[in-house]
């Protein structure tokens, strides 16, 4: 198994059309059975939008009807106006009630590291991975010969990481004088990493001041295997 202990599958209305070429839903069932037979944990993620058919409830019924008894984890999320979705989907696909938006620190930042095929390491596994905003989450590269431990130590000295983790992207936007509101933190980070990139670079000169405001303590972080 070479240390691999979990299989993550993305399956929803968006993926269904592509899977038809490879056996459709049966392909998902085969993958889940193979993984559970090997003793692996399985997580199935679905992206939702108004009127979507495939959800965690739907998948639970499908797996039960197929006789899959093992525990399967499910993760649901909503469509974000990022990347191709922003260009190709109509506005009603996206949540719009900004009064119910996510606020405060993002505990996901730094808890799961992402290692991309080219060796780059990110402190976020959210929706901005493989987007134009990816650079603001990149903390190093294994391809350069730097160890993962050294990269994590670098992350702990990264003021932007701590700012997101403790206060959240809206706090950063406020500091930059941006009044724009977002429904989800990922969308706010995408905006920070695209429209506000130069302003973020300018804030680096105030690193020590911002650290003092955050009262950051370099406590140990549990390193979780990334993608």
XYZ file of N, CA, C and O in Angstrom, residues 120 122 128-138 159-160 163 169 172-173 176-178 182 187-205:
168
model
N 5.375 21.366 -5.478
C 4.996 22.555 -4.716
C 4.098 22.165 -3.540
O 3.246 21.280 -3.659
N 1.384 23.538 -0.606
C 0.446 24.591 -0.249
C -0.112 24.324 1.140
O -0.253 23.155 1.533
N -8.972 27.251 -4.403
C -8.060 28.051 -5.220
C -6.856 27.251 -5.709
O -6.038 27.775 -6.460
N -6.734 25.981 -5.277
C -5.651 25.145 -5.789
C -5.807 25.019 -7.308
O -6.896 24.799 -7.828
N -4.703 25.166 -8.015
C -4.686 25.136 -9.483
C -5.448 26.306 -10.110
O -5.968 26.202 -11.217
N -5.510 27.414 -9.393
C -6.087 28.639 -9.952
C -5.012 29.718 -9.960
O -3.904 29.515 -9.476
N -5.348 30.884 -10.468
C -4.389 31.985 -10.513
C -3.991 32.461 -9.118
O -2.963 33.117 -8.958
N -4.810 32.127 -8.118
C -4.547 32.584 -6.750
C -3.675 31.621 -5.957
O -3.347 31.880 -4.801
N -3.275 30.519 -6.569
C -2.543 29.473 -5.865
C -1.264 29.987 -5.201
O -0.863 29.523 -4.126
N -0.622 30.950 -5.812
C 0.673 31.443 -5.345
C 0.635 31.906 -3.889
O 1.598 31.707 -3.144
N -0.479 32.515 -3.443
C -0.508 33.064 -2.093
C -0.550 31.970 -1.030
O -0.317 32.248 0.155
N -0.864 30.720 -1.424
C -0.897 29.600 -0.486
C 0.343 28.724 -0.575
O 0.507 27.788 0.204
N 1.224 29.007 -1.528
C 2.398 28.169 -1.750
C 3.495 28.536 -0.756
O 3.881 29.696 -0.634
N 3.272 35.238 7.801
C 2.245 36.071 8.434
C 0.892 35.912 7.751
O -0.163 35.964 8.416
N 0.853 35.698 6.452
C -0.412 35.534 5.752
C -1.125 34.262 6.210
O -2.345 34.253 6.407
N -2.628 34.930 9.604
C -3.737 35.862 9.473
C -5.004 35.128 9.040
O -6.092 35.343 9.591
N -9.952 35.535 5.860
C -9.667 36.424 4.726
C -10.395 37.763 4.793
O -9.908 38.757 4.269
N -8.252 40.293 6.409
C -7.191 40.767 5.513
C -7.755 41.796 4.544
O -7.145 42.837 4.293
N -8.924 41.510 3.987
C -9.559 42.444 3.057
C -9.845 43.788 3.727
O -9.638 44.853 3.131
N -6.833 45.813 3.928
C -6.473 46.342 2.617
C -7.443 47.426 2.140
O -7.263 48.000 1.068
N -8.484 47.690 2.936
C -9.461 48.707 2.550
C -10.471 48.232 1.537
O -11.102 49.038 0.860
N -10.650 46.911 1.440
C -11.599 46.341 0.481
C -12.902 46.036 1.208
O -12.909 45.290 2.198
N -18.029 38.281 0.632
C -18.072 37.003 -0.063
C -18.836 35.979 0.769
O -18.839 36.033 1.993
N -13.771 31.889 -1.813
C -13.985 32.938 -2.804
C -13.224 34.207 -2.411
O -12.641 34.897 -3.249
N -13.218 34.510 -1.086
C -12.487 35.683 -0.602
C -10.986 35.517 -0.833
O -10.297 36.460 -1.223
N -10.469 34.300 -0.598
C -9.035 34.060 -0.817
C -8.679 34.154 -2.299
O -7.599 34.629 -2.656
N -9.586 33.698 -3.159
C -9.346 33.822 -4.602
C -9.219 35.290 -4.978
O -8.337 35.674 -5.757
N -10.078 36.130 -4.422
C -10.022 37.560 -4.704
C -8.712 38.154 -4.178
O -8.075 38.969 -4.852
N -8.301 37.717 -2.976
C -7.037 38.195 -2.415
C -5.853 37.826 -3.307
O -4.923 38.608 -3.488
N -5.909 36.610 -3.851
C -4.790 36.111 -4.645
C -4.786 36.566 -6.087
O -3.840 36.266 -6.836
N -5.816 37.301 -6.501
C -5.875 37.804 -7.880
C -5.928 39.330 -7.873
O -4.947 40.004 -8.148
N -7.068 39.881 -7.492
C -7.239 41.338 -7.532
C -6.380 42.079 -6.516
O -6.042 43.246 -6.718
N -6.014 41.399 -5.415
C -5.287 42.091 -4.328
C -3.843 41.624 -4.166
O -3.220 41.900 -3.131
N -3.302 40.951 -5.157
C -1.977 40.352 -4.986
C -0.896 41.395 -4.691
O -0.063 41.212 -3.806
N -0.896 42.492 -5.412
C 0.137 43.513 -5.199
C -0.009 44.168 -3.827
O 0.986 44.477 -3.167
N -1.240 44.383 -3.390
C -1.463 44.941 -2.062
C -0.968 43.989 -0.980
O -0.422 44.419 0.048
N -1.133 42.697 -1.187
C -0.644 41.711 -0.223
C 0.880 41.752 -0.126
O 1.449 41.663 0.970
N 1.525 41.882 -1.269
C 2.992 41.946 -1.268
C 3.476 43.168 -0.489
O 4.466 43.110 0.224
N 2.749 44.275 -0.613
C 3.132 45.491 0.112
C 3.005 45.298 1.618
O 3.786 45.853 2.398
N 2.035 44.490 2.036
C 1.841 44.252 3.470
C 2.986 43.457 4.093
O 3.163 43.466 5.310
N 3.747 42.749 3.261
C 4.870 41.957 3.773
C 5.872 42.831 4.523
O 6.559 42.362 5.440
N 5.954 44.100 4.165
C 6.875 45.013 4.838
C 6.454 45.271 6.284
O 7.253 45.720 7.105
